[in-house]
Amino acid sequence: GGLVCWGDFDGSTIPSGRFTRVVSGRSRSCAIGADRALRCFGAEPRFPNGGPPQGAAVRDVAMAEHLECAVLASGGLRCWGANAQGLSLQGVRGATRVAVSNEAVVVETSRGAKAFAKRFGGGGSHGGPSGGAMAPVWSEVTPRAALRAPFELSERGVCWLDDAEIVCGALEEGGATSRREGGPFASVGEACALRTDGELRCWGVSGFDRHVPPTGTFRALSVGGRHACAVRTSGELVCWGSYAGQPL
């Protein structure tokens, strides 16, 4: 269907046409057209190592503030952005889905999920795209529990579904994992999940009150950095949390 967007897109034009998927970052969005071409709009960051693939058919796309990745129709994975420096993905084959944060990349492949974590050579674990931090060093990591799709990645770690139960863990070697009760679940976000009966369950994140979801039954859920949105079974879109510092 067509795109309906709200917010500040830095004066850029929202593309027209039919799209199969859209994702949004902090200041821009990318959408996959019915022709499988990737179209991005909003603020245009100065990527030091290229930008979105041009002319290539795309299967999936994911965005963080300083890192963006796309799954190509060929099964390859391409990432760009300030934090993409040092991220080697030549060994990724048969990719079908990707999730990113500024600190990690998780890609679903035909042989299971692969996880990549970012480290800084100077001992610091954080840094912006310029100044103050050494170039990041990326490495493939094997979490304590085998990752399963569907999954959701955040700065805090990764959560995924295992036989309709939510499993969460840190993306690091031997990272601890935990299970969250209240299922069975159909999908999971960073801090909310959709039960198979259509009800929402949220456990919140320090700093804002999205742990109180709306009541009713829903068919889809998406969780952002400061707010979440869900589609009721009636088709109504409901959002909660905060947007641009204002409560929804």
PDB file of C-alpha atoms in Angstrom:
ATOM      1  CA  GLY A   1       0.000   0.000   0.000  1.00  0.00           C
ATOM      2  CA  GLY A   2       0.902   3.671   0.057  1.00  0.00           C
ATOM      3  CA  LEU A   3       2.854   5.439   2.800  1.00  0.00           C
ATOM      4  CA  VAL A   4       1.248   7.609   5.472  1.00  0.00           C
ATOM      5  CA  CYS A   5       3.878   9.420   7.586  1.00  0.00           C
ATOM      6  CA  TRP A   6       3.941  12.085  10.283  1.00  0.00           C
ATOM      7  CA  GLY A   7       6.725  14.008  11.992  1.00  0.00           C
ATOM      8  CA  ASP A   8       9.688  16.036  10.741  1.00  0.00           C
ATOM      9  CA  PHE A   9      11.311  14.704   7.565  1.00  0.00           C
ATOM     10  CA  ASP A  10      13.700  17.621   7.115  1.00  0.00           C
ATOM     11  CA  GLY A  11      11.710  18.985   4.196  1.00  0.00           C
ATOM     12  CA  SER A  12      12.093  15.874   2.043  1.00  0.00           C
ATOM     13  CA  THR A  13       9.251  14.442  -0.025  1.00  0.00           C
ATOM     14  CA  ILE A  14       7.590  11.222   1.072  1.00  0.00           C
ATOM     15  CA  PRO A  15       7.807   8.835  -1.900  1.00  0.00           C
ATOM     16  CA  SER A  16       4.643   7.763  -3.662  1.00  0.00           C
ATOM     17  CA  GLY A  17       3.782   4.322  -4.947  1.00  0.00           C
ATOM     18  CA  ARG A  18       3.165   0.931  -3.399  1.00  0.00           C
ATOM     19  CA  PHE A  19       5.413  -0.413  -0.637  1.00  0.00           C
ATOM     20  CA  THR A  20       5.772  -3.700   1.213  1.00  0.00           C
ATOM     21  CA  ARG A  21       7.803  -2.551   4.231  1.00  0.00           C
ATOM     22  CA  VAL A  22       8.825   0.696   5.931  1.00  0.00           C
ATOM     23  CA  VAL A  23      11.180   1.315   8.871  1.00  0.00           C
ATOM     24  CA  SER A  24      12.082   4.546  10.645  1.00  0.00           C
ATOM     25  CA  GLY A  25      15.174   5.733  12.457  1.00  0.00           C
ATOM     26  CA  ARG A  26      15.717   8.862  14.495  1.00  0.00           C
ATOM     27  CA  SER A  27      15.475  11.364  11.641  1.00  0.00           C
ATOM     28  CA  ARG A  28      14.705   9.432   8.470  1.00  0.00           C
ATOM     29  CA  SER A  29      12.872   6.433   7.058  1.00  0.00           C
ATOM     30  CA  CYS A  30      13.428   3.804   4.385  1.00  0.00           C
ATOM     31  CA  ALA A  31      10.764   1.860   2.495  1.00  0.00           C
ATOM     32  CA  ILE A  32      10.900  -1.150   0.184  1.00  0.00           C
ATOM     33  CA  GLY A  33       8.773  -0.676  -2.909  1.00  0.00           C
ATOM     34  CA  ALA A  34       6.663  -3.271  -4.654  1.00  0.00           C
ATOM     35  CA  ASP A  35       9.501  -3.341  -7.208  1.00  0.00           C
ATOM     36  CA  ARG A  36      11.876  -4.240  -4.299  1.00  0.00           C
ATOM     37  CA  ALA A  37      13.810  -0.978  -4.705  1.00  0.00           C
ATOM     38  CA  LEU A  38      14.865   0.801  -1.501  1.00  0.00           C
ATOM     39  CA  ARG A  39      13.797   4.429  -1.114  1.00  0.00           C
ATOM     40  CA  CYS A  40      14.986   6.507   1.863  1.00  0.00           C
ATOM     41  CA  PHE A  41      13.760   9.960   2.888  1.00  0.00           C
ATOM     42  CA  GLY A  42      14.244  12.436   5.707  1.00  0.00           C
ATOM     43  CA  ALA A  43      17.497  13.904   6.983  1.00  0.00           C
ATOM     44  CA  GLU A  44      20.428  12.935   4.783  1.00  0.00           C
ATOM     45  CA  PRO A  45      23.358  12.008   7.023  1.00  0.00           C
ATOM     46  CA  ARG A  46      26.886  12.157   5.693  1.00  0.00           C
ATOM     47  CA  PHE A  47      27.846   8.510   5.617  1.00  0.00           C
ATOM     48  CA  PRO A  48      31.640   8.125   5.446  1.00  0.00           C
ATOM     49  CA  ASN A  49      31.448   4.749   3.701  1.00  0.00           C
ATOM     50  CA  GLY A  50      28.600   4.912   1.232  1.00  0.00           C
ATOM     51  CA  GLY A  51      24.844   4.847   1.552  1.00  0.00           C
ATOM     52  CA  PRO A  52      21.862   2.670   0.714  1.00  0.00           C
ATOM     53  CA  PRO A  53      22.275   0.271  -2.221  1.00  0.00           C
ATOM     54  CA  GLN A  54      21.236   1.823  -5.519  1.00  0.00           C
ATOM     55  CA  GLY A  55      19.551  -0.295  -8.181  1.00  0.00           C
ATOM     56  CA  ALA A  56      19.672  -3.518  -6.152  1.00  0.00           C
ATOM     57  CA  ALA A  57      16.585  -5.521  -5.218  1.00  0.00           C
ATOM     58  CA  VAL A  58      16.092  -5.489  -1.435  1.00  0.00           C
ATOM     59  CA  ARG A  59      14.308  -8.003   0.802  1.00  0.00           C
ATOM     60  CA  ASP A  60      14.559  -6.317   4.233  1.00  0.00           C
ATOM     61  CA  VAL A  61      15.954  -3.154   5.840  1.00  0.00           C
ATOM     62  CA  ALA A  62      16.741  -2.035   9.399  1.00  0.00           C
ATOM     63  CA  MET A  63      17.877   1.302  10.841  1.00  0.00           C
ATOM     64  CA  ALA A  64      19.614   2.680  13.920  1.00  0.00           C
ATOM     65  CA  GLU A  65      20.914   6.194  14.527  1.00  0.00           C
ATOM     66  CA  HIS A  66      24.405   5.571  13.130  1.00  0.00           C
ATOM     67  CA  LEU A  67      24.001   2.235  11.331  1.00  0.00           C
ATOM     68  CA  GLU A  68      21.671   0.959   8.615  1.00  0.00           C
ATOM     69  CA  CYS A  69      21.570  -2.436   6.896  1.00  0.00           C
ATOM     70  CA  ALA A  70      19.666  -4.043   4.037  1.00  0.00           C
ATOM     71  CA  VAL A  71      19.178  -7.669   3.036  1.00  0.00           C
ATOM     72  CA  LEU A  72      19.602  -7.980  -0.716  1.00  0.00           C
ATOM     73  CA  ALA A  73      17.359 -10.239  -2.772  1.00  0.00           C
ATOM     74  CA  SER A  74      20.482 -12.279  -3.528  1.00  0.00           C
ATOM     75  CA  GLY A  75      20.768 -13.166   0.185  1.00  0.00           C
ATOM     76  CA  GLY A  76      23.705 -10.884   0.854  1.00  0.00           C
ATOM     77  CA  LEU A  77      23.810  -8.197   3.545  1.00  0.00           C
ATOM     78  CA  ARG A  78      24.982  -4.616   3.069  1.00  0.00           C
ATOM     79  CA  CYS A  79      25.472  -2.111   5.905  1.00  0.00           C
ATOM     80  CA  TRP A  80      26.383   1.572   5.836  1.00  0.00           C
ATOM     81  CA  GLY A  81      26.682   4.475   8.243  1.00  0.00           C
ATOM     82  CA  ALA A  82      29.214   5.888  10.678  1.00  0.00           C
ATOM     83  CA  ASN A  83      29.233   2.697  12.758  1.00  0.00           C
ATOM     84  CA  ALA A  84      29.585   0.365   9.768  1.00  0.00           C
ATOM     85  CA  GLN A  85      33.351   0.903   9.685  1.00  0.00           C
ATOM     86  CA  GLY A  86      35.117  -2.396  10.247  1.00  0.00           C
ATOM     87  CA  LEU A  87      31.954  -4.486   9.847  1.00  0.00           C
ATOM     88  CA  SER A  88      32.780  -7.309   7.423  1.00  0.00           C
ATOM     89  CA  LEU A  89      29.759  -9.245   6.176  1.00  0.00           C
ATOM     90  CA  GLN A  90      31.219 -11.103   3.210  1.00  0.00           C
ATOM     91  CA  GLY A  91      30.541 -14.414   4.948  1.00  0.00           C
ATOM     92  CA  VAL A  92      26.796 -13.817   5.302  1.00  0.00           C
ATOM     93  CA  ARG A  93      24.840 -15.933   2.809  1.00  0.00           C
ATOM     94  CA  GLY A  94      21.169 -16.740   2.520  1.00  0.00           C
ATOM     95  CA  ALA A  95      20.064 -13.752   4.629  1.00  0.00           C
ATOM     96  CA  THR A  96      16.312 -13.202   4.979  1.00  0.00           C
ATOM     97  CA  ARG A  97      15.950 -10.607   7.759  1.00  0.00           C
ATOM     98  CA  VAL A  98      18.121  -8.144   9.690  1.00  0.00           C
ATOM     99  CA  ALA A  99      17.863  -6.107  12.896  1.00  0.00           C
ATOM    100  CA  VAL A 100      20.357  -3.452  13.991  1.00  0.00           C
ATOM    101  CA  SER A 101      21.236  -1.201  16.893  1.00  0.00           C
ATOM    102  CA  ASN A 102      24.240   1.108  17.091  1.00  0.00           C
ATOM    103  CA  GLU A 103      26.067  -1.657  18.951  1.00  0.00           C
ATOM    104  CA  ALA A 104      25.023  -4.860  17.194  1.00  0.00           C
ATOM    105  CA  VAL A 105      23.677  -6.526  14.067  1.00  0.00           C
ATOM    106  CA  VAL A 106      21.582  -9.695  14.057  1.00  0.00           C
ATOM    107  CA  VAL A 107      20.793 -11.327  10.732  1.00  0.00           C
ATOM    108  CA  GLU A 108      18.526 -14.291  10.108  1.00  0.00           C
ATOM    109  CA  THR A 109      19.862 -16.712   7.507  1.00  0.00           C
ATOM    110  CA  SER A 110      18.752 -20.021   6.067  1.00  0.00           C
ATOM    111  CA  ARG A 111      21.124 -21.689   8.560  1.00  0.00           C
ATOM    112  CA  GLY A 112      20.046 -19.785  11.661  1.00  0.00           C
ATOM    113  CA  ALA A 113      20.744 -16.360  13.114  1.00  0.00           C
ATOM    114  CA  LYS A 114      24.164 -14.689  13.167  1.00  0.00           C
ATOM    115  CA  ALA A 115      25.053 -11.947  15.638  1.00  0.00           C
ATOM    116  CA  PHE A 116      27.778  -9.304  15.363  1.00  0.00           C
ATOM    117  CA  ALA A 117      28.804  -7.060  18.258  1.00  0.00           C
ATOM    118  CA  LYS A 118      30.838  -3.857  18.203  1.00  0.00           C
ATOM    119  CA  ARG A 119      33.842  -3.240  20.422  1.00  0.00           C
ATOM    120  CA  PHE A 120      36.132  -0.221  20.663  1.00  0.00           C
ATOM    121  CA  GLY A 121      39.860  -0.822  20.567  1.00  0.00           C
ATOM    122  CA  GLY A 122      40.585   1.927  23.075  1.00  0.00           C
ATOM    123  CA  GLY A 123      38.558   0.300  25.830  1.00  0.00           C
ATOM    124  CA  GLY A 124      35.568   2.634  25.492  1.00  0.00           C
ATOM    125  CA  SER A 125      32.277   0.983  24.725  1.00  0.00           C
ATOM    126  CA  HIS A 126      30.440   3.982  23.337  1.00  0.00           C
ATOM    127  CA  GLY A 127      31.093   6.800  20.963  1.00  0.00           C
ATOM    128  CA  GLY A 128      29.463   8.944  18.332  1.00  0.00           C
ATOM    129  CA  PRO A 129      30.224   8.924  14.641  1.00  0.00           C
ATOM    130  CA  SER A 130      33.080  11.382  14.979  1.00  0.00           C
ATOM    131  CA  GLY A 131      35.685  12.302  17.546  1.00  0.00           C
ATOM    132  CA  GLY A 132      36.468  10.922  20.965  1.00  0.00           C
ATOM    133  CA  ALA A 133      36.177   7.230  20.159  1.00  0.00           C
ATOM    134  CA  MET A 134      38.495   4.868  18.356  1.00  0.00           C
ATOM    135  CA  ALA A 135      37.253   3.014  15.285  1.00  0.00           C
ATOM    136  CA  PRO A 136      34.902   0.201  16.286  1.00  0.00           C
ATOM    137  CA  VAL A 137      36.012  -3.399  15.962  1.00  0.00           C
ATOM    138  CA  TRP A 138      33.236  -5.778  14.949  1.00  0.00           C
ATOM    139  CA  SER A 139      33.236  -9.497  15.612  1.00  0.00           C
ATOM    140  CA  GLU A 140      30.754 -12.320  15.237  1.00  0.00           C
ATOM    141  CA  VAL A 141      29.524 -13.505  18.622  1.00  0.00           C
ATOM    142  CA  THR A 142      27.718 -16.616  19.799  1.00  0.00           C
ATOM    143  CA  PRO A 143      25.191 -15.856  22.535  1.00  0.00           C
ATOM    144  CA  ARG A 144      24.689 -18.353  25.316  1.00  0.00           C
ATOM    145  CA  ALA A 145      21.364 -19.483  23.864  1.00  0.00           C
ATOM    146  CA  ALA A 146      20.824 -20.123  20.175  1.00  0.00           C
ATOM    147  CA  LEU A 147      19.017 -17.214  18.577  1.00  0.00           C
ATOM    148  CA  ARG A 148      15.712 -17.957  16.952  1.00  0.00           C
ATOM    149  CA  ALA A 149      13.480 -15.835  14.750  1.00  0.00           C
ATOM    150  CA  PRO A 150      11.449 -13.751  15.131  1.00  0.00           C
ATOM    151  CA  PHE A 151      13.715 -11.545  17.224  1.00  0.00           C
ATOM    152  CA  GLU A 152      13.995  -7.907  18.290  1.00  0.00           C
ATOM    153  CA  LEU A 153      17.264  -6.087  18.897  1.00  0.00           C
ATOM    154  CA  SER A 154      17.930  -3.056  21.088  1.00  0.00           C
ATOM    155  CA  GLU A 155      20.908  -1.351  22.698  1.00  0.00           C
ATOM    156  CA  ARG A 156      20.287  -3.526  25.747  1.00  0.00           C
ATOM    157  CA  GLY A 157      20.393  -6.919  24.050  1.00  0.00           C
ATOM    158  CA  VAL A 158      18.149  -9.147  21.997  1.00  0.00           C
ATOM    159  CA  CYS A 159      14.837 -10.910  22.603  1.00  0.00           C
ATOM    160  CA  TRP A 160      13.349 -13.711  20.547  1.00  0.00           C
ATOM    161  CA  LEU A 161      10.540 -16.264  20.586  1.00  0.00           C
ATOM    162  CA  ASP A 162      11.201 -19.862  21.598  1.00  0.00           C
ATOM    163  CA  ASP A 163       8.090 -22.053  21.412  1.00  0.00           C
ATOM    164  CA  ALA A 164       5.835 -19.012  22.055  1.00  0.00           C
ATOM    165  CA  GLU A 165       7.932 -17.922  25.055  1.00  0.00           C
ATOM    166  CA  ILE A 166      10.116 -14.804  25.143  1.00  0.00           C
ATOM    167  CA  VAL A 167      13.836 -15.299  25.715  1.00  0.00           C
ATOM    168  CA  CYS A 168      16.071 -12.249  26.248  1.00  0.00           C
ATOM    169  CA  GLY A 169      19.819 -12.043  26.600  1.00  0.00           C
ATOM    170  CA  ALA A 170      22.887  -9.873  26.238  1.00  0.00           C
ATOM    171  CA  LEU A 171      24.698  -9.981  22.899  1.00  0.00           C
ATOM    172  CA  GLU A 172      28.053 -11.066  24.166  1.00  0.00           C
ATOM    173  CA  GLU A 173      29.908 -14.306  24.598  1.00  0.00           C
ATOM    174  CA  GLY A 174      28.265 -16.213  27.422  1.00  0.00           C
ATOM    175  CA  GLY A 175      25.713 -13.453  27.978  1.00  0.00           C
ATOM    176  CA  ALA A 176      23.045 -14.330  30.518  1.00  0.00           C
ATOM    177  CA  THR A 177      19.564 -15.152  29.244  1.00  0.00           C
ATOM    178  CA  SER A 178      16.164 -15.001  30.893  1.00  0.00           C
ATOM    179  CA  ARG A 179      12.612 -16.028  30.035  1.00  0.00           C
ATOM    180  CA  ARG A 180       9.575 -13.809  30.394  1.00  0.00           C
ATOM    181  CA  GLU A 181       6.257 -15.305  31.467  1.00  0.00           C
ATOM    182  CA  GLY A 182       2.785 -14.257  30.373  1.00  0.00           C
ATOM    183  CA  GLY A 183       2.546 -16.007  26.993  1.00  0.00           C
ATOM    184  CA  PRO A 184       1.987 -17.641  24.663  1.00  0.00           C
ATOM    185  CA  PHE A 185       3.335 -14.830  22.479  1.00  0.00           C
ATOM    186  CA  ALA A 186       3.010 -14.247  18.738  1.00  0.00           C
ATOM    187  CA  SER A 187       5.597 -11.449  18.352  1.00  0.00           C
ATOM    188  CA  VAL A 188       8.075  -9.551  20.502  1.00  0.00           C
ATOM    189  CA  GLY A 189       9.430  -5.988  20.594  1.00  0.00           C
ATOM    190  CA  GLU A 190      12.153  -4.376  22.709  1.00  0.00           C
ATOM    191  CA  ALA A 191       9.854  -3.902  25.709  1.00  0.00           C
ATOM    192  CA  CYS A 192       6.438  -5.154  24.587  1.00  0.00           C
ATOM    193  CA  ALA A 193       5.029  -8.341  23.123  1.00  0.00           C
ATOM    194  CA  LEU A 194       1.835  -9.414  21.387  1.00  0.00           C
ATOM    195  CA  ARG A 195       0.127 -12.494  22.792  1.00  0.00           C
ATOM    196  CA  THR A 196      -1.455 -15.079  20.509  1.00  0.00           C
ATOM    197  CA  ASP A 197      -4.884 -14.018  21.836  1.00  0.00           C
ATOM    198  CA  GLY A 198      -4.242 -10.436  20.662  1.00  0.00           C
ATOM    199  CA  GLU A 199      -3.512  -8.839  24.046  1.00  0.00           C
ATOM    200  CA  LEU A 200      -0.418  -6.693  24.670  1.00  0.00           C
ATOM    201  CA  ARG A 201       2.119  -7.221  27.441  1.00  0.00           C
ATOM    202  CA  CYS A 202       4.754  -4.569  28.186  1.00  0.00           C
ATOM    203  CA  TRP A 203       7.454  -4.482  30.850  1.00  0.00           C
ATOM    204  CA  GLY A 204       8.772  -0.970  30.300  1.00  0.00           C
ATOM    205  CA  VAL A 205      12.158   0.645  29.940  1.00  0.00           C
ATOM    206  CA  SER A 206      13.685   3.114  32.378  1.00  0.00           C
ATOM    207  CA  GLY A 207      12.896   6.667  31.363  1.00  0.00           C
ATOM    208  CA  PHE A 208       9.383   6.538  29.961  1.00  0.00           C
ATOM    209  CA  ASP A 209       6.039   4.888  30.584  1.00  0.00           C
ATOM    210  CA  ARG A 210       5.356   2.579  27.713  1.00  0.00           C
ATOM    211  CA  HIS A 211       4.898  -0.332  30.144  1.00  0.00           C
ATOM    212  CA  VAL A 212       1.176   0.546  30.322  1.00  0.00           C
ATOM    213  CA  PRO A 213      -0.208  -0.569  26.941  1.00  0.00           C
ATOM    214  CA  PRO A 214      -3.740   0.064  25.676  1.00  0.00           C
ATOM    215  CA  THR A 215      -6.380  -2.581  26.301  1.00  0.00           C
ATOM    216  CA  GLY A 216      -8.169  -4.573  23.627  1.00  0.00           C
ATOM    217  CA  THR A 217      -7.079  -7.040  20.974  1.00  0.00           C
ATOM    218  CA  PHE A 218      -4.418  -6.322  18.362  1.00  0.00           C
ATOM    219  CA  ARG A 219      -2.943  -7.923  15.263  1.00  0.00           C
ATOM    220  CA  ALA A 220       0.399  -6.104  14.891  1.00  0.00           C
ATOM    221  CA  LEU A 221       2.952  -4.344  17.122  1.00  0.00           C
ATOM    222  CA  SER A 222       5.952  -2.088  16.532  1.00  0.00           C
ATOM    223  CA  VAL A 223       8.195  -0.679  19.272  1.00  0.00           C
ATOM    224  CA  GLY A 224      10.378   2.411  18.790  1.00  0.00           C
ATOM    225  CA  GLY A 225      12.946   4.213  20.883  1.00  0.00           C
ATOM    226  CA  ARG A 226      10.478   6.211  22.974  1.00  0.00           C
ATOM    227  CA  HIS A 227       7.056   4.973  21.931  1.00  0.00           C
ATOM    228  CA  ALA A 228       5.168   1.984  20.582  1.00  0.00           C
ATOM    229  CA  CYS A 229       2.300   1.546  18.121  1.00  0.00           C
ATOM    230  CA  ALA A 230      -0.118  -1.321  17.571  1.00  0.00           C
ATOM    231  CA  VAL A 231      -2.902  -2.091  15.103  1.00  0.00           C
ATOM    232  CA  ARG A 232      -6.196  -3.192  16.614  1.00  0.00           C
ATOM    233  CA  THR A 233      -8.112  -6.062  15.055  1.00  0.00           C
ATOM    234  CA  SER A 234     -10.541  -3.375  13.844  1.00  0.00           C
ATOM    235  CA  GLY A 235      -7.712  -1.726  11.864  1.00  0.00           C
ATOM    236  CA  GLU A 236      -7.316   1.299  14.171  1.00  0.00           C
ATOM    237  CA  LEU A 237      -3.747   2.466  14.866  1.00  0.00           C
ATOM    238  CA  VAL A 238      -2.951   3.203  18.533  1.00  0.00           C
ATOM    239  CA  CYS A 239       0.339   4.693  19.802  1.00  0.00           C
ATOM    240  CA  TRP A 240       1.605   5.350  23.335  1.00  0.00           C
ATOM    241  CA  GLY A 241       4.754   6.601  25.048  1.00  0.00           C
ATOM    242  CA  SER A 242       6.311   9.895  23.919  1.00  0.00           C
ATOM    243  CA  TYR A 243       7.235  11.445  20.584  1.00  0.00           C
ATOM    244  CA  ALA A 244       9.587  14.432  20.238  1.00  0.00           C
ATOM    245  CA  GLY A 245       9.460  14.871  24.012  1.00  0.00           C
ATOM    246  CA  GLN A 246       5.675  15.066  24.110  1.00  0.00           C
ATOM    247  CA  PRO A 247       3.402  12.346  25.511  1.00  0.00           C
ATOM    248  CA  LEU A 248       1.180  10.574  23.004  1.00  0.00           C
TER     249      LEU A 248
END
